Amino acid sequence: MAAVIQPGARLAETRLAPQADAAPRRLRVGLYADSPLQPRWVLEAFGRLAGSDFAALAAVAVAAAPAPAEPLLARAYRGLDGWKFGSDLSEPKDLSLLGQPLGQGAAHLERRELDVVFALGAVDDTALDGIARCGVWRFRVDGRSEVLRGEPLSASGLDVRLAAGAVPRLAYQSWSRTYPLSVARNRRELLEKTAEFPARALRELHRSGREWLEQCSPVLEEKSQPENANLTQLGKRILQRGIQKALSIDQWSLAFRFGPARAVTADLKGFTRLAPPKDRDWADPFALKKGGRWYVFFEEKPYATGKAHISVIEILRDGRCSPAQRVLERDYHLSYPFLLEHEGRLLMIPESGQNRSVEAYRCVEFPLRWRLERVLLDGLRCVDATLARSGDRWWMFANAAAGEGRVCDDELHVFHADGPLGQWQAHRRNPVKSDVRSARPAGALYWHDGALHRPAQVCTPIYGAGLSINRILRLTPGEYAERETQRILPAGRGGLLGQGALFGIHTLNRAGDLTVVDAFTRQRRI
């Protein structure tokens, strides 16, 4: 993949200060826009620099460049889409709100000793050549054409052109799942995240110097396609999804297999399915062998409430299982009951992101009674926290939404501590990964061939579409790198409704010789 702020990449330590032993000064950033009015998300992106210790907005200039006319059909769709799904964060705001006087033309930016200049909108950025020491930067984001063309991924990032005529390079790259039925919703979720990129990339530039930019991957240009020709296909997808929701129910269930550890296949061959009642989901299974017996803890979510709790079943080798019993419930949603045996205690760390916390519970009477032991992280909306020990540190892997966004599938964060109940510190390069195809945790980490492996969710084209197994290459408080070694993607065929077809797997765990997964299918509503 083409991400260039690759967590764990060995970055140059060149500093921007003239003396190697002096603290680097803040980067001076300039903006050159086609109009004083820019989308709200753009102003929010640069507003994040206020008060930072790595960059400051130094100058803003405006050039007269007429905006291209929007086709009539596209304008009509945009109005209807916005009425249904709300703002896409593109409502215009005046650049003067950033607190800098607005100059006229690129000449206003000259002799400002700029380190970086951003070109915004339909401006000729060749007029900016030589103005900033670390080149001309542009947002690389759309979110509209991906929906109209039916593409499962929406990419976003930052391009940097370091010199006149140079090939642009990617200073930041991220991938999100395309919301296929609305341009407004897809752009809102994409732009909420993209607004974080200038601060992330400028922080890395401040830390690592211009040589880091010179090592970034070149941009591969893509041919644009007309939008109007695709609105009909979008309408067809909306109609198909409406029929699916009317006639079928999307449901998660469990599956298990006893036997030696071996690769999980996309058709779950050899697994026994455990179907929940038709009014709920069973998902996120974690297995535990205790006293020669096998237990599976999992998320149980009744459709009527939409709020899940943690339940447990016992599985016998002959395929029979006990009724599900509720073991942990709160006023907020609980899922992903990660289990950890540590110093004679059995701990459960369920997802409690709705409460903006990561909580550890201790088992006081197995398997039904659990008591809150410690809040590991407070004030952060993290999902699917997964702990592992490597070297002399404990590591927590969890996903979080960018900024004030709601989507938690894209960005992997890492924390480290002396022990699982210790004081957790954020990784220096969080988020260490921004890719909906392999960021979100999908079960406990495990050792194989002398290396730590991390199961992750493939969350495109739908949430929980499959599994990505990643070999961790570097893991320190300041570095992170991994490489995918296996991908498991169910076929998901079965016509328009697809009843009975397997569409997704998003959790994989093992205890003894028991392997457990979850499975996403569609069931007839009637």
Tab-separated table of C-alpha atoms in Angstrom, residues 37-500:
chain	number	residue	atom	x	y	z
A	37	LEU	CA	-14.459	31.628	1.488
A	38	GLN	CA	-13.251	28.084	2.081
A	39	PRO	CA	-15.004	24.916	3.304
A	40	ARG	CA	-15.558	24.717	7.044
A	41	TRP	CA	-13.411	21.594	7.389
A	42	VAL	CA	-10.416	23.457	5.901
A	43	LEU	CA	-10.631	26.195	8.520
A	44	GLU	CA	-10.970	23.556	11.215
A	45	ALA	CA	-7.845	21.832	9.914
A	46	PHE	CA	-5.667	24.920	10.267
A	47	GLY	CA	-7.374	26.039	13.442
A	48	ARG	CA	-5.823	22.928	15.033
A	49	LEU	CA	-2.394	24.566	14.694
A	50	ALA	CA	-3.283	27.314	17.142
A	51	GLY	CA	-1.282	26.868	20.314
A	52	SER	CA	0.751	23.949	18.977
A	53	ASP	CA	4.471	23.688	19.655
A	54	PHE	CA	5.367	22.515	16.129
A	55	ALA	CA	3.682	24.905	13.641
A	56	ALA	CA	2.040	28.322	13.374
A	57	LEU	CA	0.035	30.050	10.659
A	58	ALA	CA	2.215	32.907	9.401
A	59	ALA	CA	0.463	34.346	6.314
A	60	VAL	CA	-2.709	33.967	4.223
A	61	ALA	CA	-3.180	35.174	0.634
A	62	VAL	CA	-6.061	35.000	-1.832
A	63	ALA	CA	-5.973	34.754	-5.631
A	64	ALA	CA	-8.920	35.462	-7.921
A	65	ALA	CA	-9.807	32.131	-9.512
A	66	PRO	CA	-13.413	31.418	-10.540
A	67	ALA	CA	-14.858	28.175	-9.242
A	68	PRO	CA	-15.804	25.626	-11.936
A	69	ALA	CA	-19.526	25.383	-12.686
A	70	GLU	CA	-21.316	22.399	-11.178
A	71	PRO	CA	-23.463	20.346	-13.596
A	72	LEU	CA	-27.217	20.799	-13.111
A	73	LEU	CA	-27.969	17.145	-12.327
A	74	ALA	CA	-25.115	16.947	-9.828
A	75	ARG	CA	-26.327	20.162	-8.141
A	76	ALA	CA	-29.865	18.780	-7.838
A	77	TYR	CA	-28.594	15.529	-6.313
A	78	ARG	CA	-26.368	17.408	-3.868
A	79	GLY	CA	-29.345	19.385	-2.576
A	80	LEU	CA	-31.465	16.272	-2.057
A	81	ASP	CA	-28.573	14.327	-0.498
A	82	GLY	CA	-27.804	17.136	1.938
A	83	TRP	CA	-31.467	17.346	2.937
A	84	LYS	CA	-31.494	13.620	3.746
A	85	PHE	CA	-28.047	13.092	5.285
A	86	GLY	CA	-26.986	16.541	6.500
A	87	SER	CA	-23.923	18.688	5.902
A	88	ASP	CA	-20.759	17.356	4.295
A	89	LEU	CA	-18.706	20.034	6.186
A	90	SER	CA	-18.244	22.081	2.995
A	91	GLU	CA	-20.281	25.139	3.978
A	92	PRO	CA	-18.152	28.249	3.269
A	93	LYS	CA	-16.356	30.110	6.049
A	94	ASP	CA	-14.192	33.220	5.780
A	95	LEU	CA	-10.438	32.644	6.062
A	96	SER	CA	-10.133	35.781	8.175
A	97	LEU	CA	-11.545	33.701	11.039
A	98	LEU	CA	-8.069	32.138	11.299
A	99	GLY	CA	-6.766	35.444	12.676
A	100	GLN	CA	-4.418	36.426	9.828
A	101	PRO	CA	-4.949	39.418	7.505
A	102	LEU	CA	-5.789	38.351	3.947
A	103	GLY	CA	-3.217	39.445	1.373
A	104	GLN	CA	-3.697	39.558	-2.390
A	105	GLY	CA	-1.741	37.278	-4.710
A	106	ALA	CA	1.232	35.000	-4.193
A	107	ALA	CA	3.499	38.026	-3.751
A	108	HIS	CA	1.986	38.503	-0.290
A	109	LEU	CA	3.660	35.254	0.772
A	110	GLU	CA	7.131	36.108	-0.458
A	111	ARG	CA	9.853	37.024	2.020
A	112	ARG	CA	7.799	35.516	4.849
A	113	GLU	CA	10.401	32.816	5.582
A	114	LEU	CA	7.763	30.121	5.136
A	115	ASP	CA	8.544	26.468	5.704
A	116	VAL	CA	5.318	25.179	4.136
A	117	VAL	CA	2.672	26.726	1.881
A	118	PHE	CA	-0.731	25.133	1.285
A	119	ALA	CA	-2.573	25.687	-2.021
A	120	LEU	CA	-6.348	25.670	-1.476
A	121	GLY	CA	-8.892	25.290	-4.262
A	122	ALA	CA	-8.489	26.140	-7.955
A	123	VAL	CA	-5.225	28.074	-7.813
A	124	ASP	CA	-2.139	27.679	-9.985
A	125	ASP	CA	0.291	26.373	-7.408
A	126	THR	CA	3.294	26.878	-9.725
A	127	ALA	CA	3.049	30.526	-8.625
A	128	LEU	CA	4.176	29.282	-5.207
A	129	ASP	CA	7.401	27.628	-6.359
A	130	GLY	CA	10.335	28.691	-4.218
A	131	ILE	CA	8.202	30.499	-1.621
A	132	ALA	CA	8.394	27.793	1.072
A	133	ARG	CA	11.462	25.775	2.031
A	134	CYS	CA	9.531	22.510	2.327
A	135	GLY	CA	7.439	22.912	-0.780
A	136	VAL	CA	3.828	23.338	-1.849
A	137	TRP	CA	1.215	21.181	-0.111
A	138	ARG	CA	-2.297	20.236	-1.248
A	139	PHE	CA	-5.148	18.222	0.196
A	140	ARG	CA	-5.823	15.050	-1.750
A	141	VAL	CA	-9.468	14.253	-1.041
A	142	ASP	CA	-12.701	13.764	-2.947
A	143	GLY	CA	-15.309	11.474	-1.398
A	144	ARG	CA	-17.798	12.245	-4.173
A	145	SER	CA	-16.556	10.329	-7.201
A	146	GLU	CA	-15.917	7.181	-5.117
A	147	VAL	CA	-19.621	7.046	-4.230
A	148	LEU	CA	-20.783	7.730	-7.770
A	149	ARG	CA	-18.464	5.103	-9.240
A	150	GLY	CA	-19.336	2.551	-6.559
A	151	GLU	CA	-15.746	2.214	-5.295
A	152	PRO	CA	-15.361	0.473	-1.910
A	153	LEU	CA	-12.487	2.711	-0.733
A	154	SER	CA	-12.171	6.485	-0.397
A	155	ALA	CA	-8.581	7.693	-0.182
A	156	SER	CA	-7.462	10.984	1.313
A	157	GLY	CA	-4.137	12.556	2.131
A	158	LEU	CA	-1.661	15.357	1.553
A	159	ASP	CA	0.459	15.922	-1.572
A	160	VAL	CA	3.778	17.783	-1.401
A	161	ARG	CA	5.717	19.200	-4.360
A	162	LEU	CA	9.189	20.015	-3.104
A	163	ALA	CA	10.452	21.979	-6.134
A	164	ALA	CA	9.311	23.395	-9.466
A	165	GLY	CA	8.483	20.555	-11.852
A	166	ALA	CA	9.017	17.873	-9.205
A	167	VAL	CA	6.697	14.882	-8.935
A	168	PRO	CA	4.348	15.379	-5.957
A	169	ARG	CA	4.894	13.098	-2.972
A	170	LEU	CA	2.482	11.767	-0.375
A	171	ALA	CA	3.099	13.350	3.012
A	172	TYR	CA	0.062	11.572	4.440
A	173	GLN	CA	-2.246	8.858	3.134
A	174	SER	CA	-5.347	7.233	4.566
A	175	TRP	CA	-8.105	4.925	3.362
A	176	SER	CA	-11.728	4.886	4.508
A	177	ARG	CA	-14.700	2.716	3.705
A	178	THR	CA	-16.943	4.413	1.152
A	179	TYR	CA	-20.499	4.914	2.323
A	180	PRO	CA	-22.157	3.777	-0.916
A	181	LEU	CA	-25.559	5.461	-0.675
A	182	SER	CA	-24.772	9.123	0.059
A	183	VAL	CA	-22.100	11.543	-1.102
A	184	ALA	CA	-22.833	13.890	1.811
A	185	ARG	CA	-22.390	11.205	4.460
A	186	ASN	CA	-19.284	9.784	2.806
A	187	ARG	CA	-17.642	13.207	2.513
A	188	ARG	CA	-18.521	14.225	6.063
A	189	GLU	CA	-16.858	11.140	7.538
A	190	LEU	CA	-13.890	11.481	5.180
A	191	LEU	CA	-13.374	15.212	5.744
A	192	GLU	CA	-13.614	14.946	9.527
A	193	LYS	CA	-10.547	12.724	9.346
A	194	THR	CA	-8.742	14.683	6.610
A	195	ALA	CA	-8.900	17.820	8.744
A	196	GLU	CA	-6.465	16.094	11.131
A	197	PHE	CA	-3.789	15.496	8.494
A	198	PRO	CA	-2.021	18.907	8.376
A	199	ALA	CA	-1.301	18.786	12.118
A	200	ARG	CA	-0.083	15.162	11.922
A	201	ALA	CA	2.184	15.726	8.917
A	202	LEU	CA	3.564	19.053	10.156
A	203	ARG	CA	4.350	17.484	13.522
A	204	GLU	CA	6.320	14.764	11.737
A	205	LEU	CA	8.105	17.341	9.569
A	206	HIS	CA	8.998	19.347	12.660
A	207	ARG	CA	10.403	16.222	14.306
A	208	SER	CA	12.164	14.620	11.329
A	209	GLY	CA	13.076	17.405	8.905
A	210	ARG	CA	12.902	17.900	5.150
A	211	GLU	CA	14.702	14.636	4.437
A	212	TRP	CA	11.562	12.821	5.584
A	213	LEU	CA	9.582	14.467	2.763
A	214	GLU	CA	12.238	13.431	0.250
A	215	GLN	CA	11.656	9.792	1.254
A	216	CYS	CA	7.882	9.930	0.774
A	217	SER	CA	6.324	7.900	-2.043
A	218	PRO	CA	5.498	9.683	-5.326
A	219	VAL	CA	1.861	10.324	-6.209
A	220	LEU	CA	0.335	8.048	-8.840
A	221	GLU	CA	-2.071	10.178	-10.857
A	222	GLU	CA	-5.567	8.881	-11.551
A	223	LYS	CA	-7.809	9.792	-14.472
A	224	SER	CA	-10.968	11.599	-13.476
A	225	GLN	CA	-14.338	10.365	-14.694
A	226	PRO	CA	-17.547	12.334	-15.366
A	227	GLU	CA	-20.009	12.251	-12.486
A	228	ASN	CA	-23.418	12.604	-14.129
A	229	ALA	CA	-23.121	9.267	-15.928
A	230	ASN	CA	-22.884	7.529	-12.553
A	231	LEU	CA	-25.898	9.019	-10.767
A	232	THR	CA	-28.121	6.354	-12.322
A	233	GLN	CA	-25.939	3.602	-10.854
A	234	LEU	CA	-26.113	5.290	-7.461
A	235	GLY	CA	-29.905	5.304	-7.652
A	236	LYS	CA	-29.857	1.608	-8.507
A	237	ARG	CA	-27.717	0.816	-5.438
A	238	ILE	CA	-30.060	2.783	-3.182
A	239	LEU	CA	-33.024	0.804	-4.520
A	240	GLN	CA	-31.232	-2.534	-4.065
A	241	ARG	CA	-30.286	-1.730	-0.489
A	242	GLY	CA	-33.864	-0.734	0.264
A	243	ILE	CA	-35.110	-4.094	-0.983
A	244	GLN	CA	-32.479	-5.931	1.083
A	245	LYS	CA	-33.463	-4.155	4.290
A	246	ALA	CA	-37.157	-4.750	3.645
A	247	LEU	CA	-36.835	-8.489	3.014
A	248	SER	CA	-33.825	-9.636	5.050
A	249	ILE	CA	-31.998	-9.145	8.354
A	250	ASP	CA	-28.237	-8.774	8.693
A	251	GLN	CA	-27.109	-11.033	11.534
A	252	TRP	CA	-23.843	-11.961	13.265
A	253	SER	CA	-23.439	-15.482	14.681
A	254	LEU	CA	-20.636	-17.623	16.155
A	255	ALA	CA	-18.696	-20.580	14.770
A	256	PHE	CA	-16.147	-22.917	16.369
A	257	ARG	CA	-13.805	-25.788	15.556
A	258	PHE	CA	-11.768	-28.189	17.705
A	259	GLY	CA	-8.434	-29.427	16.431
A	260	PRO	CA	-4.865	-28.383	15.642
A	261	ALA	CA	-4.226	-24.754	14.784
A	262	ARG	CA	-4.492	-24.210	11.051
A	263	ALA	CA	-5.447	-21.429	8.708
A	264	VAL	CA	-9.059	-20.292	8.757
A	265	THR	CA	-10.613	-20.500	5.299
A	266	ALA	CA	-13.047	-17.963	3.868
A	267	ASP	CA	-15.883	-20.534	3.769
A	268	LEU	CA	-15.296	-21.615	7.418
A	269	LYS	CA	-14.937	-25.209	6.308
A	270	GLY	CA	-14.878	-27.560	9.317
A	271	PHE	CA	-16.543	-25.052	11.649
A	272	THR	CA	-19.791	-25.607	13.536
A	273	ARG	CA	-22.168	-22.650	13.400
A	274	LEU	CA	-23.961	-21.363	16.509
A	275	ALA	CA	-26.967	-19.313	15.446
A	276	PRO	CA	-28.438	-16.826	17.947
A	277	PRO	CA	-32.158	-16.172	18.260
A	278	LYS	CA	-33.460	-14.186	15.286
A	279	ASP	CA	-33.847	-11.019	17.349
A	280	ARG	CA	-30.163	-10.470	18.170
A	281	ASP	CA	-26.489	-10.648	17.179
A	282	TRP	CA	-23.749	-12.798	18.664
A	283	ALA	CA	-20.285	-11.507	17.820
A	284	ASP	CA	-16.718	-10.853	19.073
A	285	PRO	CA	-16.062	-14.313	20.595
A	286	PHE	CA	-13.146	-14.826	23.014
A	287	ALA	CA	-12.412	-18.403	24.134
A	288	LEU	CA	-11.058	-19.636	27.467
A	289	LYS	CA	-10.125	-23.137	28.616
A	290	LYS	CA	-10.591	-23.584	32.362
A	291	GLY	CA	-10.607	-26.826	34.343
A	292	GLY	CA	-10.593	-28.872	31.147
A	293	ARG	CA	-13.746	-27.121	29.881
A	294	TRP	CA	-14.180	-24.562	27.117
A	295	TYR	CA	-16.021	-21.277	27.485
A	296	VAL	CA	-16.737	-18.543	24.947
A	297	PHE	CA	-17.461	-14.959	26.027
A	298	PHE	CA	-19.063	-12.752	23.394
A	299	GLU	CA	-21.118	-9.680	22.598
A	300	GLU	CA	-24.879	-10.246	22.669
A	301	LYS	CA	-26.906	-7.408	21.126
A	302	PRO	CA	-30.727	-7.516	21.052
A	303	TYR	CA	-32.066	-5.554	18.091
A	304	ALA	CA	-34.851	-4.056	20.204
A	305	THR	CA	-32.424	-2.069	22.383
A	306	GLY	CA	-29.373	-1.749	20.142
A	307	LYS	CA	-27.235	-1.916	23.320
A	308	ALA	CA	-25.072	-4.977	23.800
A	309	HIS	CA	-23.917	-6.833	26.899
A	310	ILE	CA	-21.426	-9.648	27.469
A	311	SER	CA	-22.632	-13.247	27.627
A	312	VAL	CA	-20.972	-16.657	27.944
A	313	ILE	CA	-21.629	-20.180	26.699
A	314	GLU	CA	-19.862	-23.462	27.429
A	315	ILE	CA	-18.970	-25.576	24.386
A	316	LEU	CA	-18.566	-29.359	24.483
A	317	ARG	CA	-16.339	-31.313	22.126
A	318	ASP	CA	-19.343	-33.092	20.616
A	319	GLY	CA	-20.679	-29.763	19.370
A	320	ARG	CA	-23.279	-29.163	22.043
A	321	CYS	CA	-23.305	-25.913	23.994
A	322	SER	CA	-25.011	-24.464	27.042
A	323	PRO	CA	-27.603	-21.691	26.893
A	324	ALA	CA	-26.168	-18.176	26.754
A	325	GLN	CA	-25.874	-16.476	30.151
A	326	ARG	CA	-25.428	-12.752	30.695
A	327	VAL	CA	-22.269	-11.956	32.699
A	328	LEU	CA	-21.650	-8.218	32.353
A	329	GLU	CA	-23.976	-5.330	31.546
A	330	ARG	CA	-23.735	-1.562	31.943
A	331	ASP	CA	-25.861	1.457	31.047
A	332	TYR	CA	-23.703	1.768	27.911
A	333	HIS	CA	-22.850	-0.585	25.076
A	334	LEU	CA	-20.345	-3.370	25.793
A	335	SER	CA	-18.704	-5.660	23.230
A	336	TYR	CA	-15.366	-7.311	22.334
A	337	PRO	CA	-14.710	-9.002	25.741
A	338	PHE	CA	-10.917	-9.327	25.559
A	339	LEU	CA	-9.706	-11.858	28.161
A	340	LEU	CA	-6.360	-11.855	29.959
A	341	GLU	CA	-5.017	-14.140	32.694
A	342	HIS	CA	-2.417	-12.199	34.676
A	343	GLU	CA	-0.792	-12.967	38.030
A	344	GLY	CA	-3.499	-15.433	39.016
A	345	ARG	CA	-6.361	-13.109	38.063
A	346	LEU	CA	-8.724	-13.377	35.124
A	347	LEU	CA	-9.370	-9.978	33.587
A	348	MET	CA	-11.881	-8.906	30.984
A	349	ILE	CA	-11.432	-5.672	29.021
A	350	PRO	CA	-14.666	-5.175	27.055
A	351	GLU	CA	-15.147	-2.397	24.568
A	352	SER	CA	-16.778	0.507	26.412
A	353	GLY	CA	-16.118	3.280	23.902
A	354	GLN	CA	-19.621	4.668	24.333
A	355	ASN	CA	-18.536	5.558	27.887
A	356	ARG	CA	-15.281	7.103	26.539
A	357	SER	CA	-13.217	4.703	28.612
A	358	VAL	CA	-11.211	1.467	28.549
A	359	GLU	CA	-12.164	-0.593	31.599
A	360	ALA	CA	-10.691	-3.744	33.137
A	361	TYR	CA	-12.961	-6.103	35.096
A	362	ARG	CA	-11.777	-8.920	37.390
A	363	CYS	CA	-13.630	-12.210	37.643
A	364	VAL	CA	-14.746	-12.798	41.233
A	365	GLU	CA	-16.881	-15.894	40.593
A	366	PHE	CA	-16.271	-17.745	37.347
A	367	PRO	CA	-17.846	-17.318	34.893
A	368	LEU	CA	-20.764	-15.123	35.954
A	369	ARG	CA	-19.541	-12.407	38.346
A	370	TRP	CA	-17.160	-9.606	37.357
A	371	ARG	CA	-16.107	-6.464	39.215
A	372	LEU	CA	-14.542	-3.270	37.862
A	373	GLU	CA	-10.839	-3.427	38.729
A	374	ARG	CA	-9.435	-0.321	37.046
A	375	VAL	CA	-10.153	2.245	34.334
A	376	LEU	CA	-7.142	1.926	32.028
A	377	LEU	CA	-7.924	4.932	29.822
A	378	ASP	CA	-10.438	7.663	30.609
A	379	GLY	CA	-11.878	10.348	28.335
A	380	LEU	CA	-10.950	8.522	25.113
A	381	ARG	CA	-13.401	6.780	22.807
A	382	CYS	CA	-11.348	3.699	21.983
A	383	VAL	CA	-12.810	0.479	20.599
A	384	ASP	CA	-11.662	-3.143	20.688
A	385	ALA	CA	-8.744	-2.696	23.094
A	386	THR	CA	-6.370	-5.662	22.739
A	387	LEU	CA	-3.401	-6.202	25.084
A	388	ALA	CA	-0.174	-8.106	24.461
A	389	ARG	CA	3.243	-8.363	26.057
A	390	SER	CA	6.378	-7.936	23.964
A	391	GLY	CA	9.822	-7.402	25.417
A	392	ASP	CA	9.669	-5.652	28.759
A	393	ARG	CA	6.483	-3.693	27.921
A	394	TRP	CA	2.773	-4.272	27.693
A	395	TRP	CA	1.058	-2.939	24.597
A	396	MET	CA	-2.538	-1.943	23.971
A	397	PHE	CA	-3.898	-1.826	20.435
A	398	ALA	CA	-7.206	0.027	19.947
A	399	ASN	CA	-9.013	2.025	17.304
A	400	ALA	CA	-10.301	5.572	17.703
A	401	ALA	CA	-12.120	8.052	15.486
A	402	ALA	CA	-10.224	11.008	14.067
A	403	GLY	CA	-11.035	14.322	15.728
A	404	GLU	CA	-14.743	14.557	16.491
A	405	GLY	CA	-15.654	11.929	13.912
A	406	ARG	CA	-17.801	8.900	14.636
A	407	VAL	CA	-16.153	6.223	12.503
A	408	CYS	CA	-13.699	4.085	14.482
A	409	ASP	CA	-12.735	1.586	11.771
A	410	ASP	CA	-9.839	3.450	10.142
A	411	GLU	CA	-7.205	4.412	12.682
A	412	LEU	CA	-5.107	2.179	14.926
A	413	HIS	CA	-3.640	3.641	18.108
A	414	VAL	CA	-1.030	1.996	20.332
A	415	PHE	CA	-0.397	2.557	24.044
A	416	HIS	CA	2.273	1.055	26.312
A	417	ALA	CA	2.726	0.444	30.037
A	418	ASP	CA	4.800	-1.516	32.558
A	419	GLY	CA	1.855	-3.835	33.261
A	420	PRO	CA	-1.718	-4.374	32.097
A	421	LEU	CA	-3.099	-2.410	35.078
A	422	GLY	CA	-0.398	0.253	34.945
A	423	GLN	CA	-0.267	3.807	33.607
A	424	TRP	CA	-0.784	3.694	29.842
A	425	GLN	CA	1.120	6.110	27.600
A	426	ALA	CA	0.275	6.954	23.991
A	427	HIS	CA	2.621	5.879	21.211
A	428	ARG	CA	4.619	8.806	19.840
A	429	ARG	CA	3.224	8.345	16.303
A	430	ASN	CA	-0.456	7.716	17.041
A	431	PRO	CA	-2.367	6.860	14.995
A	432	VAL	CA	0.212	4.339	13.815
A	433	LYS	CA	-2.032	3.216	10.955
A	434	SER	CA	-4.863	4.889	9.030
A	435	ASP	CA	-6.324	2.220	6.788
A	436	VAL	CA	-9.819	0.751	6.985
A	437	ARG	CA	-8.492	-2.445	5.369
A	438	SER	CA	-6.355	-3.547	8.320
A	439	ALA	CA	-6.478	-1.158	11.295
A	440	ARG	CA	-9.208	-2.298	13.696
A	441	PRO	CA	-8.284	-5.170	16.069
A	442	ALA	CA	-9.912	-8.555	15.402
A	443	GLY	CA	-8.783	-10.712	18.324
A	444	ALA	CA	-5.853	-11.513	20.589
A	445	LEU	CA	-2.317	-11.215	19.247
A	446	TYR	CA	-0.315	-14.445	19.028
A	447	TRP	CA	3.244	-15.624	18.422
A	448	HIS	CA	4.034	-17.616	15.261
A	449	ASP	CA	7.459	-18.423	13.771
A	450	GLY	CA	9.099	-16.214	16.381
A	451	ALA	CA	7.063	-13.123	15.513
A	452	LEU	CA	4.035	-11.428	17.027
A	453	HIS	CA	0.974	-11.457	14.751
A	454	ARG	CA	-2.001	-9.118	14.957
A	455	PRO	CA	-5.429	-10.081	13.563
A	456	ALA	CA	-7.226	-7.046	12.130
A	457	GLN	CA	-10.586	-6.363	10.556
A	458	VAL	CA	-11.072	-5.711	6.862
A	459	CYS	CA	-13.858	-3.127	7.037
A	460	THR	CA	-14.505	-2.587	3.330
A	461	PRO	CA	-16.722	-2.818	1.322
A	462	ILE	CA	-18.780	-3.446	4.481
A	463	TYR	CA	-17.979	-3.387	8.178
A	464	GLY	CA	-16.423	-6.687	9.234
A	465	ALA	CA	-15.942	-7.958	5.676
A	466	GLY	CA	-12.964	-10.156	6.580
A	467	LEU	CA	-9.710	-10.654	8.448
A	468	SER	CA	-6.206	-9.363	7.832
A	469	ILE	CA	-3.368	-11.146	9.660
A	470	ASN	CA	-0.353	-8.866	10.185
A	471	ARG	CA	3.188	-9.733	11.257
A	472	ILE	CA	4.595	-7.035	13.535
A	473	LEU	CA	8.016	-5.934	12.326
A	474	ARG	CA	8.862	-3.115	14.779
A	475	LEU	CA	7.233	-2.218	18.074
A	476	THR	CA	8.773	0.439	20.320
A	477	PRO	CA	7.349	3.535	22.046
A	478	GLY	CA	8.411	5.564	18.992
A	479	GLU	CA	8.194	3.096	16.079
A	480	TYR	CA	5.616	0.739	14.632
A	481	ALA	CA	5.587	-1.328	11.449
A	482	GLU	CA	3.679	-4.404	10.337
A	483	ARG	CA	3.202	-6.428	7.149
A	484	GLU	CA	0.116	-8.344	6.083
A	485	THR	CA	0.699	-12.092	5.746
A	486	GLN	CA	-2.832	-13.368	5.139
A	487	ARG	CA	-6.251	-12.042	4.150
A	488	ILE	CA	-9.514	-13.945	4.673
A	489	LEU	CA	-12.471	-12.624	2.666
A	490	PRO	CA	-15.740	-14.549	2.389
A	491	ALA	CA	-17.283	-14.522	-1.088
A	492	GLY	CA	-20.634	-13.073	0.029
A	493	ARG	CA	-22.528	-14.254	-3.042
A	494	GLY	CA	-26.179	-15.200	-3.184
A	495	GLY	CA	-28.097	-12.802	-5.404
A	496	LEU	CA	-29.827	-9.612	-4.334
A	497	LEU	CA	-30.817	-10.835	-0.878
A	498	GLY	CA	-28.021	-13.342	-0.383
A	499	GLN	CA	-29.783	-15.384	2.313
A	500	GLY	CA	-27.420	-17.899	3.884
